[in-house]
Short mmCIF file of C-alpha atoms and ligand atoms in Angstrom, two decimals:
data_model
loop_
_atom_site.label_atom_id
_atom_site.label_comp_id
_atom_site.label_asym_id
_atom_site.label_seq_id
_atom_site.Cartn_x
_atom_site.Cartn_y
_atom_site.Cartn_z
CA UNK A 536 -35.42 34.85 1.17
CA UNK A 537 -33.14 34.75 4.19
CA UNK A 538 -35.95 33.08 6.52
CA UNK A 539 -37.14 30.49 3.88
CA UNK A 540 -33.41 29.76 3.65
CA UNK A 541 -32.87 29.41 7.25
CA UNK A 542 -36.17 27.26 7.26
CA UNK A 543 -34.63 24.97 5.47
CA UNK A 544 -31.65 24.09 7.89
CA UNK A 545 -34.49 22.37 10.28
CA UNK A 546 -36.77 20.95 7.51
CA UNK A 547 -36.80 17.36 7.67
CA UNK A 548 -36.97 16.40 4.13
CA UNK A 549 -35.19 18.87 1.47
CA UNK A 550 -36.13 18.70 -1.94
CA UNK A 551 -33.37 20.39 -3.94
CA UNK A 552 -33.68 20.90 -7.94
CA UNK A 553 -30.02 21.38 -9.10
CA UNK A 554 -28.13 22.69 -12.33
CA UNK A 555 -25.00 21.66 -14.15
CA UNK A 556 -23.87 23.15 -17.13
CA UNK A 557 -19.92 23.86 -16.79
CA UNK A 558 -18.80 22.03 -19.70
CA UNK A 559 -20.08 20.10 -22.25
CA UNK A 560 -22.93 18.04 -20.05
CA UNK A 561 -26.49 19.60 -19.40
CA UNK A 562 -27.63 17.96 -16.45
CA UNK A 563 -30.35 18.82 -14.10
CA UNK A 564 -31.45 16.59 -10.99
CA UNK A 565 -33.87 16.35 -8.18
CA UNK A 566 -32.22 15.14 -5.06
CA UNK A 567 -33.89 14.42 -1.51
CA UNK A 568 -31.88 15.09 1.78
CA UNK A 569 -28.53 15.40 -0.42
CA UNK A 570 -28.28 11.67 -0.65
CA UNK A 571 -31.21 10.00 -2.75
CA UNK A 572 -31.41 10.81 -6.41
CA UNK A 573 -34.87 11.01 -7.23
CA UNK A 574 -33.85 11.75 -11.38
CA UNK A 575 -30.69 12.76 -12.62
CA UNK A 576 -31.10 13.54 -16.26
CA UNK A 577 -27.37 14.20 -18.46
CA UNK A 578 -27.58 15.54 -22.05
CA UNK A 579 -24.06 14.55 -23.07
CA UNK A 580 -22.49 17.01 -25.99
CA UNK A 581 -19.54 14.44 -26.39
CA UNK A 582 -20.47 13.58 -30.01
CA UNK A 583 -20.97 16.94 -31.25
CA UNK A 584 -17.48 18.24 -30.09
CA UNK A 585 -15.68 14.97 -30.88
CA UNK A 586 -15.31 16.13 -34.60
CA UNK A 587 -13.51 19.11 -33.08
CA UNK A 588 -11.37 16.96 -30.84
CA UNK A 589 -12.15 18.85 -27.56
CA UNK A 590 -14.60 20.99 -26.47
CA UNK A 591 -15.55 24.26 -28.34
CA UNK A 592 -17.25 26.84 -25.70
CA UNK A 593 -19.65 28.39 -27.96
CA UNK A 594 -20.65 25.53 -29.69
CA UNK A 595 -21.42 23.95 -25.94
CA UNK A 596 -23.29 27.48 -24.92
CA UNK A 597 -25.35 27.04 -27.80
CA UNK A 598 -26.14 23.23 -27.41
CA UNK A 599 -27.14 24.20 -23.24
CA UNK A 600 -29.64 26.78 -24.32
CA UNK A 601 -31.48 24.24 -26.81
CA UNK A 602 -31.30 21.50 -24.12
CA UNK A 603 -31.82 22.87 -21.09
CA UNK A 604 -35.82 23.23 -20.94
CA UNK A 605 -36.39 19.81 -22.12
CA UNK A 606 -34.18 18.29 -19.54
CA UNK A 607 -35.76 20.74 -16.66
CA UNK A 608 -39.34 18.72 -17.81
CA UNK A 609 -37.73 15.43 -17.83
CA UNK A 610 -35.90 15.65 -14.33
CA UNK A 611 -39.38 16.55 -12.57
CA UNK A 612 -41.25 13.88 -14.41
CA UNK A 613 -38.84 11.28 -13.95
CA UNK A 614 -38.50 12.12 -10.19
CA UNK A 615 -42.37 12.16 -10.10
CA UNK A 616 -42.61 15.81 -8.63
CA UNK A 617 -43.81 19.02 -9.49
CA UNK A 618 -42.31 22.55 -9.51
CA UNK A 619 -44.36 23.15 -5.97
CA UNK A 620 -42.69 20.15 -4.38
CA UNK A 621 -39.29 21.52 -4.87
CA UNK A 622 -37.52 23.55 -1.80
CA UNK A 623 -34.43 25.27 -3.32
CA UNK A 624 -32.70 25.70 -6.61
CA UNK A 625 -28.95 24.69 -6.96
CA UNK A 626 -26.50 25.63 -9.39
CA UNK A 627 -22.71 25.12 -10.47
CA UNK A 628 -21.62 28.96 -10.81
CA UNK A 629 -18.10 28.04 -11.10
CA UNK A 630 -15.63 26.73 -12.32
CA UNK A 631 -15.75 26.28 -16.29
CA UNK A 632 -16.60 27.40 -19.33
CA UNK A 633 -18.11 30.98 -18.71
CA UNK A 634 -20.53 30.92 -21.52
CA UNK A 635 -21.91 27.47 -20.43
CA UNK A 636 -22.14 28.01 -17.04
CA UNK A 637 -24.34 31.11 -17.46
CA UNK A 638 -26.71 29.27 -19.33
CA UNK A 639 -27.67 27.30 -16.20
CA UNK A 640 -26.91 30.14 -13.81
CA UNK A 641 -29.77 32.16 -15.71
CA UNK A 642 -32.21 29.09 -15.88
CA UNK A 643 -31.63 28.79 -11.92
CA UNK A 644 -31.83 32.50 -11.39
CA UNK A 645 -35.26 32.57 -13.66
CA UNK A 646 -36.31 29.50 -11.79
CA UNK A 647 -35.72 30.75 -8.35
CA UNK A 648 -37.40 33.89 -9.28
CA UNK A 649 -40.39 32.70 -10.55
CA UNK A 650 -41.18 29.70 -7.62
CA UNK A 651 -40.07 32.53 -5.14
CA UNK A 652 -37.24 29.73 -3.73
CA UNK A 653 -33.39 30.32 -2.18
CA UNK A 654 -30.86 29.98 -4.99
CA UNK A 655 -27.73 28.13 -3.54
CA UNK A 656 -24.48 28.93 -5.72
CA UNK A 657 -22.84 25.60 -5.64
CA UNK A 658 -18.73 25.14 -6.68
CA UNK A 659 -18.23 22.58 -9.18
CA UNK A 660 -15.45 21.23 -7.09
CA UNK A 661 -17.45 20.66 -4.28
CA UNK A 662 -20.03 18.74 -6.30
CA UNK A 663 -17.33 16.27 -7.18
CA UNK A 664 -17.15 15.65 -3.89
CA UNK A 665 -21.01 15.14 -3.14
CA UNK A 666 -21.14 13.08 -6.02
CA UNK A 667 -19.50 10.15 -3.04
CA UNK A 668 -22.25 11.51 -0.55
CA UNK A 669 -24.99 9.86 -3.14
CA UNK A 670 -22.96 6.84 -4.06
CA UNK A 671 -22.18 5.95 -0.52
CA UNK A 672 -25.25 6.78 2.05
CA UNK A 673 -22.82 6.10 4.98
CA UNK A 674 -19.81 8.13 4.25
CA UNK A 675 -19.10 11.02 6.42
CA UNK A 676 -16.65 13.50 6.80
CA UNK A 677 -13.41 13.59 7.90
CA UNK A 678 -11.95 12.47 5.05
CA UNK A 679 -8.95 13.24 2.33
CA UNK A 680 -10.24 13.61 -0.95
CA UNK A 681 -8.02 13.04 -4.14
CA UNK A 682 -9.82 15.57 -6.51
CA UNK A 683 -8.84 14.42 -10.18
CA UNK A 684 -10.67 16.05 -13.36
CA UNK A 685 -10.22 17.94 -16.73
CA UNK A 686 -9.91 21.02 -14.31
CA UNK A 687 -8.07 20.03 -10.99
CA UNK A 688 -5.65 18.07 -9.67
CA UNK A 689 -5.67 18.22 -5.70
CA UNK A 690 -5.54 16.38 -2.70
CA UNK A 691 -8.04 17.75 0.16
CA UNK A 692 -8.52 17.59 3.77
CA UNK A 693 -12.25 17.34 4.09
CA UNK A 694 -12.68 17.96 8.01
CA UNK A 695 -16.57 18.71 7.52
CA UNK A 696 -19.29 18.97 4.89
CA UNK A 697 -17.88 22.51 4.17
CA UNK A 698 -14.62 22.86 6.03
CA UNK A 699 -11.76 21.93 3.90
CA UNK A 700 -7.76 22.74 3.55
CA UNK A 701 -5.96 22.23 0.36
CA UNK A 702 -2.92 19.82 1.05
CA UNK A 703 -1.68 19.64 -2.25
CA UNK A 704 -2.51 20.90 -5.93
CA UNK A 705 -0.74 20.73 -9.71
CA UNK A 706 1.37 23.23 -10.22
CA UNK A 707 0.78 23.32 -14.01
CA UNK A 708 -1.87 21.19 -15.98
CA UNK A 709 -4.81 19.03 -14.79
CA UNK A 710 -4.52 15.32 -14.82
CA UNK A 711 -7.47 15.37 -17.48
CA UNK A 712 -5.80 17.67 -19.50
CA UNK A 713 -2.81 15.25 -19.46
CA UNK A 714 -4.97 12.35 -20.46
CA UNK A 715 -6.79 14.36 -23.17
CA UNK A 716 -3.52 15.82 -24.92
CA UNK A 717 -1.99 12.33 -24.79
CA UNK A 718 -4.75 10.61 -26.16
CA UNK A 719 -4.83 13.37 -29.22
CA UNK A 720 -1.26 12.95 -30.08
CA UNK A 721 -1.98 9.23 -30.52
CA UNK A 722 -5.42 9.80 -32.49
CA UNK A 723 -8.11 8.54 -30.18
CA UNK A 724 -11.35 10.61 -29.88
CA UNK A 725 -12.40 13.20 -27.50
CA UNK A 726 -12.38 12.66 -24.59
CA UNK A 727 -9.15 11.28 -24.23
CA UNK A 728 -9.29 9.53 -20.69
CA UNK A 729 -11.52 6.67 -21.17
CA UNK A 730 -9.73 6.15 -24.40
CA UNK A 731 -6.47 5.81 -22.81
CA UNK A 732 -8.27 3.50 -20.09
CA UNK A 733 -9.43 1.49 -22.36
CA UNK A 734 -6.05 0.91 -24.74
CA UNK A 735 -3.99 1.14 -21.72
CA UNK A 736 -5.64 -2.73 -20.84
CA UNK A 737 -4.23 -4.24 -24.49
CA UNK A 738 -0.23 -2.62 -23.75
CA UNK A 739 2.64 -3.01 -21.55
CA UNK A 740 3.88 -0.37 -19.33
CA UNK A 741 7.25 -0.60 -21.11
CA UNK A 742 8.52 2.79 -21.97
CA UNK A 743 9.94 4.96 -19.16
CA UNK A 744 8.09 8.18 -18.45
CA UNK A 745 8.33 9.96 -15.33
CA UNK A 746 6.57 12.90 -13.44
CA UNK A 747 9.28 15.35 -11.94
CA UNK A 748 11.17 14.43 -9.36
CA UNK A 749 11.31 17.99 -7.62
CA UNK A 750 8.04 17.69 -6.24
CA UNK A 751 8.66 14.09 -5.00
CA UNK A 752 8.36 15.31 -1.23
CA UNK A 753 5.66 17.58 -1.30
CA UNK A 754 1.87 16.44 -2.35
CA UNK A 755 1.77 19.14 -5.31
CA UNK A 756 1.79 17.61 -8.37
CA UNK A 757 3.14 18.34 -12.01
CA UNK A 758 1.88 16.55 -15.31
CA UNK A 759 2.95 19.26 -18.39
CA UNK A 760 6.31 17.48 -18.48
CA UNK A 761 5.01 14.08 -18.58
CA UNK A 762 2.82 14.99 -21.31
CA UNK A 763 5.35 16.82 -23.21
CA UNK A 764 7.82 13.75 -22.89
CA UNK A 765 4.84 11.52 -24.62
CA UNK A 766 4.21 14.04 -27.42
CA UNK A 767 7.88 14.39 -27.73
CA UNK A 768 8.24 10.46 -27.71
CA UNK A 769 5.55 10.10 -30.36
CA UNK A 770 6.99 13.27 -32.94
CA UNK A 771 10.60 11.48 -32.73
CA UNK A 772 9.15 7.95 -33.74
CA UNK A 773 7.07 9.50 -36.50
CA UNK A 774 9.62 11.47 -37.85
CA UNK A 775 12.02 8.64 -38.00
CA UNK A 776 9.29 6.68 -39.98
CA UNK A 777 9.44 3.96 -36.71
CA UNK A 778 6.72 2.22 -35.72
CA UNK A 779 4.57 3.17 -32.57
CA UNK A 780 3.01 0.97 -30.09
CA UNK A 781 -0.18 3.32 -28.89
CA UNK A 782 -1.25 0.56 -26.13
CA UNK A 783 2.25 0.61 -24.89
CA UNK A 784 2.42 4.26 -24.92
CA UNK A 785 -0.96 4.50 -23.23
CA UNK A 786 -0.51 1.98 -20.57
CA UNK A 787 2.99 3.78 -19.81
CA UNK A 788 1.83 6.87 -19.69
CA UNK A 789 -1.28 5.67 -17.24
CA UNK A 790 0.78 3.55 -15.31
CA UNK A 791 3.30 6.77 -14.26
CA UNK A 792 0.25 9.16 -13.57
CA UNK A 793 -1.66 6.84 -11.61
CA UNK A 794 1.35 6.13 -9.43
CA UNK A 795 1.69 9.56 -8.59
CA UNK A 796 -1.63 10.35 -7.72
CA UNK A 797 -2.20 7.03 -5.61
CA UNK A 798 1.09 7.52 -3.85
CA UNK A 799 0.42 10.98 -2.70
CA UNK A 800 -3.00 10.59 -1.86
CA UNK A 801 -1.92 7.59 0.51
CA UNK A 802 0.65 9.73 1.92
CA UNK A 803 -1.68 12.55 2.28
CA UNK A 804 -4.05 10.31 4.54
CA UNK A 805 -0.87 9.30 6.84
CA UNK A 806 0.51 12.55 7.17
CA UNK A 807 -2.93 13.93 8.19
CA UNK A 808 -3.86 10.92 10.40
CA UNK A 809 -6.87 10.10 8.66
CA UNK A 810 -7.69 6.79 7.44
CA UNK A 811 -10.67 7.47 4.91
CA UNK A 812 -9.99 8.45 1.35
CA UNK A 813 -12.40 9.34 -1.26
CA UNK A 814 -11.33 9.85 -4.89
CA UNK A 815 -13.67 12.53 -7.13
CA UNK A 816 -13.89 14.00 -10.82
CA UNK A 817 -13.91 12.46 -13.79
CA UNK A 818 -10.34 11.02 -13.55
CA UNK A 819 -12.08 9.03 -10.83
CA UNK A 820 -13.28 6.76 -13.05
CA UNK A 821 -10.15 5.57 -14.35
CA UNK A 822 -9.94 1.80 -13.90
CA UNK A 823 -6.17 1.54 -12.89
CA UNK A 824 -6.24 4.41 -10.52
CA UNK A 825 -9.06 2.72 -8.78
CA UNK A 826 -7.32 -0.38 -8.82
CA UNK A 827 -4.02 0.93 -7.17
CA UNK A 828 -5.94 3.20 -4.85
CA UNK A 829 -7.90 0.14 -3.46
CA UNK A 830 -4.74 -2.15 -3.52
CA UNK A 831 -2.72 0.73 -1.69
CA UNK A 832 -5.59 1.35 0.97
CA UNK A 833 -5.83 -2.22 2.15
CA UNK A 834 -2.27 -2.27 2.44
CA UNK A 835 -2.43 0.56 4.54
CA UNK A 836 -5.50 0.19 6.42
CA UNK A 837 -7.22 2.94 4.86
CA UNK A 838 -11.05 3.00 3.98
CA UNK A 839 -11.51 3.81 0.29
CA UNK A 840 -14.37 5.31 -1.50
CA UNK A 841 -15.16 6.28 -5.13
CA UNK A 842 -18.33 7.56 -6.98
CA UNK A 843 -20.62 5.26 -8.86
CA UNK A 844 -19.17 5.67 -11.89
CA UNK A 845 -22.02 7.70 -13.56
CA UNK A 846 -21.78 10.31 -10.85
CA UNK A 847 -17.64 10.64 -11.41
CA UNK A 848 -17.99 12.58 -14.67
CA UNK A 849 -20.25 15.98 -14.55
CA UNK A 850 -24.02 15.52 -13.44
CA UNK A 851 -26.26 17.87 -11.91
CA UNK A 852 -26.82 15.17 -8.69
CA UNK A 853 -23.75 15.82 -7.49
CA UNK A 854 -24.40 19.48 -7.02
CA UNK A 855 -27.77 18.85 -5.38
CA UNK A 856 -25.93 16.80 -2.78
CA UNK A 857 -23.18 19.41 -1.96
CA UNK A 858 -26.11 22.21 -1.92
CA UNK A 859 -28.15 20.29 0.88
CA UNK A 860 -24.78 20.16 2.89
CA UNK A 861 -24.54 24.01 2.20
CA UNK A 862 -28.21 24.64 3.04
CA UNK A 863 -27.60 22.70 6.44
CA UNK A 864 -24.48 24.81 7.24
CA UNK A 865 -26.36 27.88 6.26
CA UNK A 866 -24.21 29.19 3.66
CA UNK A 867 -23.98 29.49 -0.29
CA UNK A 868 -27.76 31.87 -0.40
CA UNK A 869 -27.37 33.97 -3.57
CA UNK A 870 -29.48 36.68 -5.09
CA UNK A 871 -30.07 37.51 -8.92
CA UNK A 872 -26.70 39.08 -8.80
CA UNK A 873 -25.40 35.37 -9.01
CA UNK A 874 -22.81 35.35 -11.80
CA UNK A 875 -21.01 32.69 -13.49
CA UNK A 876 -17.01 32.28 -12.58
CA UNK A 877 -14.45 30.84 -14.56
CA UNK A 878 -12.07 30.12 -11.84
CA UNK A 879 -13.25 29.16 -8.35
CA UNK A 880 -10.51 28.85 -5.57
CA UNK A 881 -10.63 25.20 -4.15
O1 KG4 B 2352 -15.19 15.39 -13.85
P1 KG4 B 2352 -15.26 16.02 -15.36
O2 KG4 B 2352 -16.56 14.90 -16.01
O3 KG4 B 2352 -15.19 17.27 -15.67
C1 KG4 B 2352 -14.39 18.56 -15.28
O4 KG4 B 2352 -14.84 18.85 -14.14
O5 KG4 B 2352 -13.36 18.76 -15.95
O6 KG4 B 2352 -13.65 15.06 -15.89
C2 KG4 B 2352 -13.69 15.28 -17.05
C3 KG4 B 2352 -11.88 14.86 -17.53
C4 KG4 B 2352 -11.73 14.48 -18.85
O7 KG4 B 2352 -10.09 15.07 -19.26
C5 KG4 B 2352 -11.71 13.01 -19.19
O8 KG4 B 2352 -10.82 12.66 -19.95
C6 KG4 B 2352 -11.26 12.44 -17.70
O9 KG4 B 2352 -11.81 13.33 -17.01
N1 KG4 B 2352 -11.68 11.00 -17.47
C7 KG4 B 2352 -10.97 10.18 -17.59
C8 KG4 B 2352 -11.30 9.04 -17.57
N2 KG4 B 2352 -12.93 9.33 -17.61
C9 KG4 B 2352 -13.44 10.46 -17.98
N3 KG4 B 2352 -9.86 10.02 -17.18
C10 KG4 B 2352 -8.74 8.84 -16.89
N4 KG4 B 2352 -9.59 7.49 -17.03
C11 KG4 B 2352 -11.08 7.55 -16.98
N5 KG4 B 2352 -11.61 6.51 -17.18
ZN1 ZN B 2353 -16.43 18.35 -13.46
#
C-alpha cells in the first residue's frame, strides 16, 4: 500500500473520497486535487438533537450508522464517479465524539480494504483549515489561522500545508462552547452560535461583559469567565423578577468575544510578520467576527480569508482538501489498526 500511496504524490489528478462523522453531521465528499469539490453531502442531525438542547453522543452514533451508506451512494452519484475512479479514502479520526468518529473510521476502513486503496487519517482541525483551500483557489501558506469551533479556539502559524505552530489557545472553554451555553441560558435552540448571531443584530452591546484581563499580553484565550458572567447576570435578573433584554445580552456577549478574537488574531499576524489571516471552524461563520476581521485586516494591510459559509461548519469536503496535501507531503497513511481519538493535539 505504501507504494500506491507514494504513487499518488506524483499523480496529476487525485480523487479523494472523504468522510466526516466527528459530531452530529454525517458527511461524505469527493474532492479533486484538494481544491475542487465534486460532491459534498451533509446529513445534519441538528433537528434530532435540538429537543435535547445539545448533542447526545449515543443518539449521534446511531444516526451516523443509519445514514452513512446512503450518503456514500449519494456522494458518488452527485460527483458522477464510481468507486473505481477513487484514488484514496480519507477520514476524520479525531478529535470528536468517540462513538460518532468510530462510525466514519470503520466505514472508511471497510472501503479502503475492499477497494484496495490508501487510507488517510485526517485531524478534524486540519480539515477546518482545508475548508479555506476549497473556498479560495489562490490561497497558499504561509498564513496565520484563527481556529474557532465548538471544540477549539486557537491561533496557529501555518508555515506550510502541514507544518504549523501553535501561537495561542484557550486555557478553558472553546469559544463555540461559550456561544452554545449563553444561548442555552437565554432559552435559544441548539446550536446556539447562529441564534446568538441572529439575535445580536436586534440588540445593542449595552451590558459590560469582559474577558479575563490576565491574558491580555498573551495570544491565549479564556471564555469560561464571560460565559459564567452572562449566566449569573441572567439568573440574578430573573431571581429579582426583572425583565431581561435577550437581544442586548446576545449583542454584548458577542461584541466582547469577537473583539478579543479579532484583536489577538491581528496581533498574531503582526508579531509573526505574516500579512495573511485565515479563519476556520464553525464560529468562523459568525457575521460580527467576520466584519471585525475584515475591517481590522483592511486597516493593518492584512489579506483576509474566510471559508464559504457551507464549509465553515463540519463537512467532508474540508477533510478531502486536507488529505490531498497530506498525500503530497507523504504523511497520514493509516492501516486497518486506525482507531478514533477523542482528543488530538493541534
Ligand atoms: O466547526 P463546528 O461545526 O464543529 C466543531 O468542530 O466543533 O463548530 C460548531 C460550533 C458550535 O458551537 C456553533 O454554535 C458554532 O460553531 N457556530 C457559530 C455560528 N455558526 C456556528 N457561532 C457563532 N456564530 C455563528 N454564526
Ligand atoms: Zn468542526
